[in-house]
Amino acid sequence: MKDQPSAVSRRDFLATTSAALLVSQAPAAAAATPKLALQGGEKAVKTPVKRARRWGDLERERLNAMLEQDSLLYWKGPQTALALERFRKIHPFKWAHTCSSGTAALHIAVLAAGIGPGDEVITSPITDIGTVIGVIYQHGVPVFADLGASTYNLDPADVERRITPRTKAIIAVHLCGNPCDLRALKAIADKHQLILIEDCCQAWGAKYRGQPIGSVGHIACWSLQDTKHITCGDGGVVASSDERFGPLLQKCGDKGADRGKGGGFQMFATNYRMSEPQAAVLAAQLERLEGFAGARARLGRLLTEKISGIPGILPHQVHPEDRCVYWFYFMRFKEAAFRCNRADFVKALAAEGVVCSAGYIAVPLHREPVFQKHGFFAGRWPVKEMGLTAMDFTKHHTPEVEAILQNGIRFVIHEGMTEAYIDGVAEAVRKVAAHYAV
Ligand SMILES: *Cc1c(COP(=O)(O)O)cnc(C)c1O
């Protein structure tokens, strides 16, 4: 499949047998399509990508301070307090807590939101599975909605179509750090009295209509896993300004224990604590956030400017008043516009020096075996056995999502990249697209 001989032989045919014909009949077209790097031509990307330096002295300083402490527990921990103080400078939530992962943050959020057996939570099927793990652990039912063709975020109209009397919440995933249509989602949530949870795991530093991401919904969640914009190895943050949910967040991530008051266990929750060594790194990473997010936003925007208007190529669609922080850049490739498939297109781009790959996750979440088999709890799904849901993931359809995963092309964007590199990427896309254009 990868080394499709037909594309190569056609190119050879053009280059050799009918070279004279091409030159005599269409010299302008021939000059406009330089030889692909794949076939020995000069690479479009002239400046190789340097590895981004993600941590150093700032983190060392915090870790050294942490080593002087007598306790590494988060509660009353100075590193945790500093990390949350810095987090709140960016995101002025009334309540914000660290936890052990983005998955944990999302589980804490659905627990605080009161999601229980049979409650439906509408979300995106193109996301990390951590978005829905907490929903399933609370015996809720994830309902996957379709996405916008080039925003890759929840399509509000499809969300509304999937609302039933059992729907309790929406989890809006800001995929790639591109803010969802929060105004529309909040209006739907308000109209149907649903709780809106923002999954900001890929959206550190993003802004919705100029406001820091996470401020429209009732509860917001972040991941600090190693691949995210900022990291402490593994970790998460969960935050809310809502009086109903905010006061529960600490207990929901700490075995139900209310460390602030008289103690005791008023609610059931697991241990999702973050320890002081991670909080020390987080405190330092938050100092770097604006630099990382700003660079990615600028580079992604530049790439969109430079690849707009190429036939068959659909750039990543971001609202002009929003700041997307491009956890990665995702464009779509319309197969009908080209004489090659996506795999060949990506291969040609890679040969030009572009850091890219085909697709993102292999299939929408609901097509993963664990969902298809409903094998969540030792091979069983109690809510289904109890008749609290009729969900059958084998019959769940999200057509735009299928198409996105089949023809999306993913570009790595990071703060170590330069505008010259992005220029090269855009030139490569233009060159390869022109070469394979029908
Ligand atoms: C990474 C990620 C998560 C899960 O975060 P972990 O820290 O890996 O548990 C959830 N949602 C999205 C959109 C993510 O990208």
Coordinates of C-alpha atoms and ligand atoms in Angstrom, one line a residue:
M1 CA 0.0 0.0 0.0
K2 CA 2.8 2.4 0.9
D3 CA 5.0 1.9 -2.1
Q4 CA 2.2 2.2 -4.6
P5 CA 4.0 1.6 -7.9
S6 CA 1.2 3.2 -10.0
A7 CA 1.9 6.7 -8.7
V8 CA 5.7 6.4 -9.3
S9 CA 5.3 4.9 -12.8
R10 CA 2.9 7.6 -13.8
R11 CA 5.4 10.2 -12.6
D12 CA 8.2 8.5 -14.5
F13 CA 6.0 8.4 -17.5
L14 CA 5.5 12.1 -17.3
A15 CA 9.1 12.8 -16.7
T16 CA 10.5 10.6 -19.5
T17 CA 8.1 9.6 -22.3
S18 CA 6.2 12.8 -22.6
A19 CA 8.7 15.3 -21.4
A20 CA 9.0 16.9 -24.7
L21 CA 5.2 17.1 -25.0
L22 CA 4.9 18.7 -21.6
V23 CA 7.5 21.3 -22.4
S24 CA 6.1 22.2 -25.7
Q25 CA 2.4 22.2 -24.7
A26 CA 2.5 23.5 -21.1
P27 CA 5.8 25.0 -20.1
A28 CA 4.3 27.1 -17.3
A29 CA 2.7 24.0 -15.6
A30 CA 5.9 22.0 -15.9
A31 CA 7.9 24.8 -14.3
A32 CA 5.4 25.3 -11.5
T33 CA 5.8 21.7 -10.2
P34 CA 9.3 21.2 -9.0
K35 CA 10.6 17.6 -8.6
L36 CA 9.5 16.0 -5.3
A37 CA 12.2 15.2 -2.7
L38 CA 10.7 11.7 -2.9
Q39 CA 12.1 11.5 -6.4
G40 CA 15.4 13.1 -5.8
G41 CA 14.4 16.8 -5.9
E42 CA 15.4 19.4 -3.4
K43 CA 13.7 19.3 0.0
A44 CA 11.1 22.0 0.6
V45 CA 12.1 22.2 4.3
K46 CA 15.6 23.7 4.5
T47 CA 15.9 24.1 8.2
P48 CA 15.8 20.9 10.2
V49 CA 13.6 20.9 13.4
K50 CA 15.5 21.2 16.6
R51 CA 14.3 19.4 19.8
A52 CA 12.5 21.8 22.1
R53 CA 14.1 22.4 25.5
R54 CA 11.1 21.9 27.8
W55 CA 12.7 22.2 31.3
G56 CA 15.9 23.3 33.1
D57 CA 16.9 25.7 35.8
L58 CA 13.4 26.8 36.8
E59 CA 12.4 23.3 37.5
R60 CA 15.8 22.5 39.3
E61 CA 15.2 25.5 41.6
R62 CA 11.8 24.3 42.6
L63 CA 12.9 20.7 43.1
N64 CA 15.8 21.8 45.3
A65 CA 13.3 23.8 47.4
M66 CA 11.1 20.7 47.6
L67 CA 14.0 18.6 48.9
E68 CA 14.3 20.8 51.9
Q69 CA 10.7 20.0 53.0
D70 CA 9.7 17.6 55.8
S71 CA 6.7 16.4 53.9
L72 CA 5.9 15.7 50.3
L73 CA 2.2 15.5 50.7
Y74 CA 0.1 18.0 48.7
W75 CA -2.0 19.2 51.6
K76 CA -0.4 22.4 52.9
G77 CA 2.5 21.6 50.6
P78 CA 4.3 24.8 49.5
Q79 CA 5.0 23.5 46.0
T80 CA 1.3 22.7 45.4
A81 CA 0.3 26.1 46.9
L82 CA 2.8 27.9 44.5
A83 CA 1.6 25.9 41.5
L84 CA -2.0 26.7 42.2
E85 CA -1.2 30.3 42.9
R86 CA 0.4 30.5 39.4
F87 CA -2.4 28.6 37.8
R88 CA -4.9 31.0 39.3
K89 CA -3.0 34.0 37.9
I90 CA -3.8 32.6 34.4
H91 CA -7.2 31.0 35.4
P92 CA -8.9 32.9 38.2
F93 CA -11.1 30.0 39.4
K94 CA -12.6 30.1 42.9
W95 CA -11.5 26.5 43.4
A96 CA -8.6 24.7 41.7
H97 CA -6.9 21.5 42.7
T98 CA -4.0 19.4 41.5
C99 CA -4.5 15.7 40.8
S100 CA -2.6 12.7 39.4
S101 CA -3.6 13.0 35.7
G102 CA -6.0 14.5 33.2
T103 CA -8.0 11.3 33.4
A104 CA -8.2 11.9 37.2
A105 CA -9.2 15.5 36.7
L106 CA -12.1 14.4 34.4
H107 CA -13.2 11.6 36.8
I108 CA -13.2 14.2 39.7
A109 CA -15.3 16.5 37.5
V110 CA -17.9 13.9 36.7
L111 CA -18.0 12.7 40.3
A112 CA -18.4 16.3 41.6
A113 CA -21.1 16.8 38.9
G114 CA -23.0 13.9 40.4
I115 CA -23.0 11.7 37.3
G116 CA -24.4 8.3 38.4
P117 CA -25.7 5.0 37.1
G118 CA -27.4 5.4 33.7
D119 CA -26.7 9.2 33.3
E120 CA -25.6 10.1 29.8
V121 CA -22.7 12.3 29.1
I122 CA -22.3 13.6 25.5
T123 CA -18.8 14.0 24.3
S124 CA -16.4 13.7 21.4
P125 CA -15.2 10.3 20.0
I126 CA -11.9 11.8 18.8
T127 CA -10.1 12.3 22.1
D128 CA -8.0 10.5 24.6
I129 CA -9.9 7.6 26.3
G130 CA -9.3 9.5 29.5
T131 CA -12.1 11.8 28.6
V132 CA -14.7 9.0 29.3
I133 CA -12.9 6.7 31.8
G134 CA -14.4 8.6 34.8
V135 CA -17.9 8.6 33.2
I136 CA -17.8 4.8 32.9
Y137 CA -16.4 4.3 36.5
Q138 CA -19.4 6.3 37.8
H139 CA -21.6 4.0 35.8
G140 CA -22.6 6.8 33.5
V141 CA -23.0 6.3 29.7
P142 CA -20.8 8.2 27.2
V143 CA -22.7 9.3 24.2
F144 CA -20.5 10.2 21.3
A145 CA -21.5 13.1 19.0
D146 CA -20.3 14.1 15.6
L147 CA -17.7 16.8 15.0
G148 CA -17.2 19.9 12.9
A149 CA -15.5 19.0 9.6
S150 CA -12.4 21.2 10.1
T151 CA -12.7 22.3 13.7
Y152 CA -12.7 18.6 14.9
N153 CA -14.8 19.8 17.9
L154 CA -18.4 18.9 19.0
D155 CA -21.0 19.9 16.4
P156 CA -23.6 21.7 18.7
A157 CA -26.5 20.6 16.4
D158 CA -25.5 17.0 16.7
V159 CA -25.0 17.4 20.5
E160 CA -28.6 18.7 20.8
R161 CA -30.0 15.8 18.7
R162 CA -28.4 13.3 21.1
I163 CA -30.0 14.8 24.2
T164 CA -32.4 12.4 26.0
P165 CA -34.1 12.6 29.4
R166 CA -31.1 10.8 30.8
T167 CA -28.5 13.3 29.6
K168 CA -26.8 15.0 32.5
A169 CA -23.6 16.6 31.1
I170 CA -21.6 17.5 28.1
I171 CA -17.8 17.1 28.0
A172 CA -16.4 19.6 25.5
V173 CA -13.0 18.5 24.3
H174 CA -10.9 21.3 22.9
L175 CA -9.1 19.1 20.4
C176 CA -5.6 20.1 19.5
G177 CA -6.1 23.2 21.7
N178 CA -8.8 24.6 19.4
P179 CA -11.6 26.1 21.5
C180 CA -15.0 24.5 21.0
D181 CA -18.0 26.6 20.1
L182 CA -18.6 27.2 23.8
R183 CA -21.3 29.8 23.3
A184 CA -23.5 27.3 21.5
L185 CA -22.7 24.5 23.9
K186 CA -23.3 26.6 27.0
A187 CA -26.7 27.7 25.5
I188 CA -27.6 24.0 25.0
A189 CA -26.4 23.1 28.5
D190 CA -28.5 26.0 30.0
K191 CA -31.6 25.1 28.0
H192 CA -31.5 21.5 29.0
Q193 CA -30.0 22.0 32.5
L194 CA -26.9 20.1 31.7
I195 CA -23.5 20.4 33.3
L196 CA -20.8 21.6 30.9
I197 CA -17.3 20.2 31.6
E198 CA -14.4 21.5 29.6
D199 CA -11.6 19.0 28.7
C200 CA -8.7 21.4 28.3
C201 CA -6.1 18.6 28.4
Q202 CA -4.7 19.6 24.9
A203 CA -5.5 23.3 25.4
W204 CA -3.0 24.8 27.9
G205 CA -2.8 28.5 27.1
A206 CA -5.8 28.5 24.7
K207 CA -8.3 31.4 24.7
Y208 CA -12.0 31.5 23.8
R209 CA -13.0 34.9 22.6
G210 CA -10.0 36.4 24.4
Q211 CA -10.8 34.6 27.7
P212 CA -8.6 31.9 29.1
I213 CA -9.9 28.5 28.1
G214 CA -12.0 26.7 30.8
S215 CA -14.0 29.8 32.0
V216 CA -17.3 29.1 30.2
G217 CA -18.2 25.7 31.5
H218 CA -19.0 24.6 35.0
I219 CA -15.9 22.6 35.6
A220 CA -12.6 22.5 33.7
C221 CA -9.9 19.8 33.5
W222 CA -6.2 19.8 32.4
S223 CA -3.6 17.1 31.9
L224 CA 0.1 17.4 32.7
Q225 CA 1.0 14.1 31.0
D226 CA 4.4 14.1 29.3
T227 CA 3.2 15.0 25.8
K228 CA 1.1 18.0 26.8
H229 CA 2.2 21.6 26.4
I230 CA 3.5 21.7 30.0
T231 CA 4.1 18.6 32.1
C232 CA 5.3 17.2 35.4
G233 CA 5.6 13.7 34.1
D234 CA 2.0 12.9 34.9
G235 CA -0.5 15.1 36.6
G236 CA -3.7 17.1 36.2
V237 CA -5.6 20.2 37.4
V238 CA -9.4 20.4 38.0
A239 CA -11.1 23.7 38.6
S240 CA -14.5 25.4 39.0
S241 CA -16.0 28.6 40.2
D242 CA -19.4 27.1 40.6
E243 CA -20.6 26.9 44.3
R244 CA -22.3 23.5 43.6
F245 CA -19.1 21.7 42.3
G246 CA -16.0 23.7 43.5
P247 CA -16.2 22.7 47.2
L248 CA -16.3 19.0 46.2
L249 CA -13.3 18.9 44.0
Q250 CA -10.7 18.4 46.8
K251 CA -12.7 15.5 48.4
C252 CA -13.4 13.9 45.0
G253 CA -9.6 13.5 44.4
D254 CA -8.6 12.6 47.9
K255 CA -10.5 9.5 49.0
G256 CA -13.5 11.5 49.9
A257 CA -11.6 13.0 52.8
D258 CA -12.4 16.6 53.8
R259 CA -9.0 17.7 55.0
G260 CA -10.2 21.2 55.5
K261 CA -12.9 20.4 58.1
G262 CA -13.5 17.9 60.8
G263 CA -12.5 14.9 58.8
G264 CA -14.6 11.8 58.2
F265 CA -15.8 10.4 54.9
Q266 CA -18.9 12.0 53.6
M267 CA -18.5 10.7 50.0
F268 CA -16.8 7.9 48.1
A269 CA -13.8 8.7 45.9
T270 CA -10.4 7.2 45.1
N271 CA -6.9 8.6 45.6
Y272 CA -6.0 10.9 42.7
R273 CA -3.5 13.1 44.7
M274 CA -0.5 14.8 43.1
S275 CA 2.6 14.9 45.3
E276 CA 5.0 17.8 46.0
P277 CA 7.8 16.7 43.6
Q278 CA 5.3 16.9 40.6
A279 CA 3.8 20.1 41.9
A280 CA 7.4 21.6 42.1
V281 CA 7.8 20.9 38.4
L282 CA 4.3 22.1 37.6
A283 CA 5.0 25.4 39.4
A284 CA 8.1 26.0 37.2
Q285 CA 6.3 24.8 34.0
L286 CA 3.5 27.3 34.5
E287 CA 6.2 30.1 34.2
R288 CA 7.0 28.7 30.7
L289 CA 3.4 28.3 29.6
E290 CA 2.8 31.6 27.9
G291 CA 6.0 31.2 25.9
F292 CA 5.1 27.7 24.7
A293 CA 1.5 28.5 24.0
G294 CA 2.2 31.8 22.3
A295 CA 4.8 30.2 20.0
R296 CA 2.5 27.3 19.0
A297 CA -0.4 29.6 18.4
R298 CA 1.7 31.9 16.1
L299 CA 3.3 28.9 14.2
G300 CA -0.1 27.2 13.6
R301 CA -1.7 30.5 12.5
L302 CA 1.2 31.0 10.0
L303 CA 0.7 27.5 8.6
T304 CA -3.0 28.2 8.0
E305 CA -2.2 31.4 6.2
K306 CA 0.3 29.7 4.0
I307 CA -1.7 26.7 3.0
S308 CA -5.1 28.4 2.6
G309 CA -6.5 28.1 -0.9
I310 CA -4.7 25.0 -2.1
P311 CA -7.2 22.9 -3.9
G312 CA -8.1 19.7 -2.0
I313 CA -6.5 20.9 1.3
L314 CA -8.6 22.0 4.2
P315 CA -6.6 23.9 6.9
H316 CA -7.3 23.5 10.6
Q317 CA -10.4 25.8 11.2
V318 CA -10.1 28.2 14.2
H319 CA -12.5 31.0 15.0
P320 CA -10.7 34.3 14.2
E321 CA -11.3 35.6 17.8
D322 CA -9.9 32.4 19.4
R323 CA -6.4 31.3 20.2
C324 CA -5.7 27.7 19.2
V325 CA -2.5 26.4 20.8
Y326 CA -2.0 23.6 18.3
W327 CA -1.2 20.6 20.5
F328 CA -0.8 19.4 16.9
Y329 CA -2.0 20.8 13.6
F330 CA -4.6 18.8 11.8
M331 CA -5.6 19.4 8.1
R332 CA -7.8 17.4 5.8
F333 CA -6.9 15.9 2.5
K334 CA -9.7 15.5 -0.1
E335 CA -8.7 12.3 -1.8
A336 CA -10.9 13.1 -4.9
A337 CA -8.6 16.1 -5.6
F338 CA -5.5 14.0 -6.0
R339 CA -4.0 11.2 -7.9
C340 CA -2.6 9.6 -4.8
N341 CA -4.0 8.4 -1.5
R342 CA -3.3 9.9 1.9
A343 CA -0.5 7.5 2.7
D344 CA 1.4 8.5 -0.4
F345 CA 0.8 12.2 0.2
V346 CA 2.2 11.9 3.8
K347 CA 5.1 9.9 2.5
A348 CA 5.9 12.7 0.0
L349 CA 5.6 15.4 2.7
A350 CA 7.9 13.5 5.0
A351 CA 10.5 13.2 2.3
E352 CA 10.3 17.0 2.0
G353 CA 11.4 17.2 5.6
V354 CA 7.9 17.7 7.2
V355 CA 7.3 16.2 10.6
C356 CA 3.8 14.7 9.9
S357 CA 1.8 11.5 10.0
A358 CA -1.6 10.2 8.7
G359 CA -4.6 10.5 11.0
Y360 CA -4.7 10.6 14.8
I361 CA -6.3 7.9 16.8
A362 CA -7.0 4.7 14.7
V363 CA -10.8 4.7 15.1
P364 CA -13.4 6.7 17.0
L365 CA -13.4 5.7 20.7
H366 CA -16.7 3.9 20.4
R367 CA -15.2 1.6 17.8
E368 CA -12.5 0.4 20.1
P369 CA -12.9 -3.2 21.2
V370 CA -13.6 -2.3 24.9
F371 CA -16.6 -0.2 23.8
Q372 CA -17.8 -2.6 21.2
K373 CA -17.9 -5.5 23.7
H374 CA -19.2 -3.3 26.6
G375 CA -16.5 -5.1 28.6
F376 CA -16.0 -2.4 31.2
F377 CA -16.2 -4.2 34.6
A378 CA -14.6 -7.7 34.5
G379 CA -16.2 -8.2 31.0
R380 CA -19.6 -6.9 32.1
W381 CA -21.5 -3.6 32.0
P382 CA -23.8 -3.4 35.1
V383 CA -25.9 -0.4 33.8
K384 CA -26.8 -2.3 30.7
E385 CA -27.6 -5.5 32.7
M386 CA -29.8 -3.5 35.0
G387 CA -31.7 -1.9 32.1
L388 CA -30.5 1.6 32.9
T389 CA -29.2 2.1 29.3
A390 CA -30.0 0.7 25.9
M391 CA -26.7 1.9 24.6
D392 CA -25.1 -0.4 21.9
F393 CA -21.8 1.1 20.7
T394 CA -21.8 -1.3 17.7
K395 CA -24.7 0.8 16.4
H396 CA -23.3 4.2 17.2
H397 CA -22.6 6.4 14.1
T398 CA -20.6 9.5 13.7
P399 CA -20.0 9.9 9.9
E400 CA -17.9 13.1 9.9
V401 CA -15.7 11.7 12.6
E402 CA -15.0 8.6 10.4
A403 CA -14.1 10.9 7.5
I404 CA -11.8 13.1 9.7
L405 CA -9.8 10.1 10.9
Q406 CA -9.6 8.7 7.3
N407 CA -8.3 11.8 5.6
G408 CA -6.8 13.9 8.3
I409 CA -3.0 14.7 8.2
R410 CA -1.3 15.6 11.4
F411 CA 1.6 18.0 11.6
V412 CA 3.8 18.3 14.7
I413 CA 3.9 21.9 16.0
H414 CA 6.1 22.8 18.9
E415 CA 7.8 25.8 20.5
G416 CA 11.2 24.7 19.2
M417 CA 10.1 25.2 15.6
T418 CA 10.9 28.4 13.6
E419 CA 8.8 30.4 11.1
A420 CA 11.4 29.3 8.5
Y421 CA 10.4 25.7 9.2
I422 CA 6.7 26.5 8.8
D423 CA 7.5 28.2 5.5
G424 CA 9.1 25.0 4.4
V425 CA 6.1 22.9 5.5
A426 CA 3.7 25.2 3.6
E427 CA 6.0 25.0 0.5
A428 CA 6.0 21.2 0.8
V429 CA 2.2 21.0 1.0
R430 CA 1.9 23.3 -2.1
K431 CA 4.5 21.4 -4.0
V432 CA 3.2 17.9 -3.2
A433 CA -0.4 19.0 -3.8
A434 CA 0.5 20.5 -7.2
H435 CA 2.4 17.3 -8.1
Y436 CA -0.5 15.0 -7.4
A437 CA -3.4 17.3 -8.4
V438 CA -5.9 15.6 -10.7
Ligands
LIG1 C1 -4.2 13.6 27.5 C2 -5.6 13.7 27.5 C3 -6.5 13.2 28.5 C4 -6.0 12.4 29.6 O1 -4.9 12.9 30.3 P1 -3.9 11.9 31.1 O2 -3.1 12.9 31.9 O3 -3.1 11.2 30.0 O4 -4.7 11.0 31.9 C5 -7.8 13.5 28.4 N1 -8.3 14.2 27.4 C6 -7.6 14.7 26.4 C7 -8.2 15.5 25.3 C8 -6.2 14.4 26.4 O5 -5.5 14.9 25.4

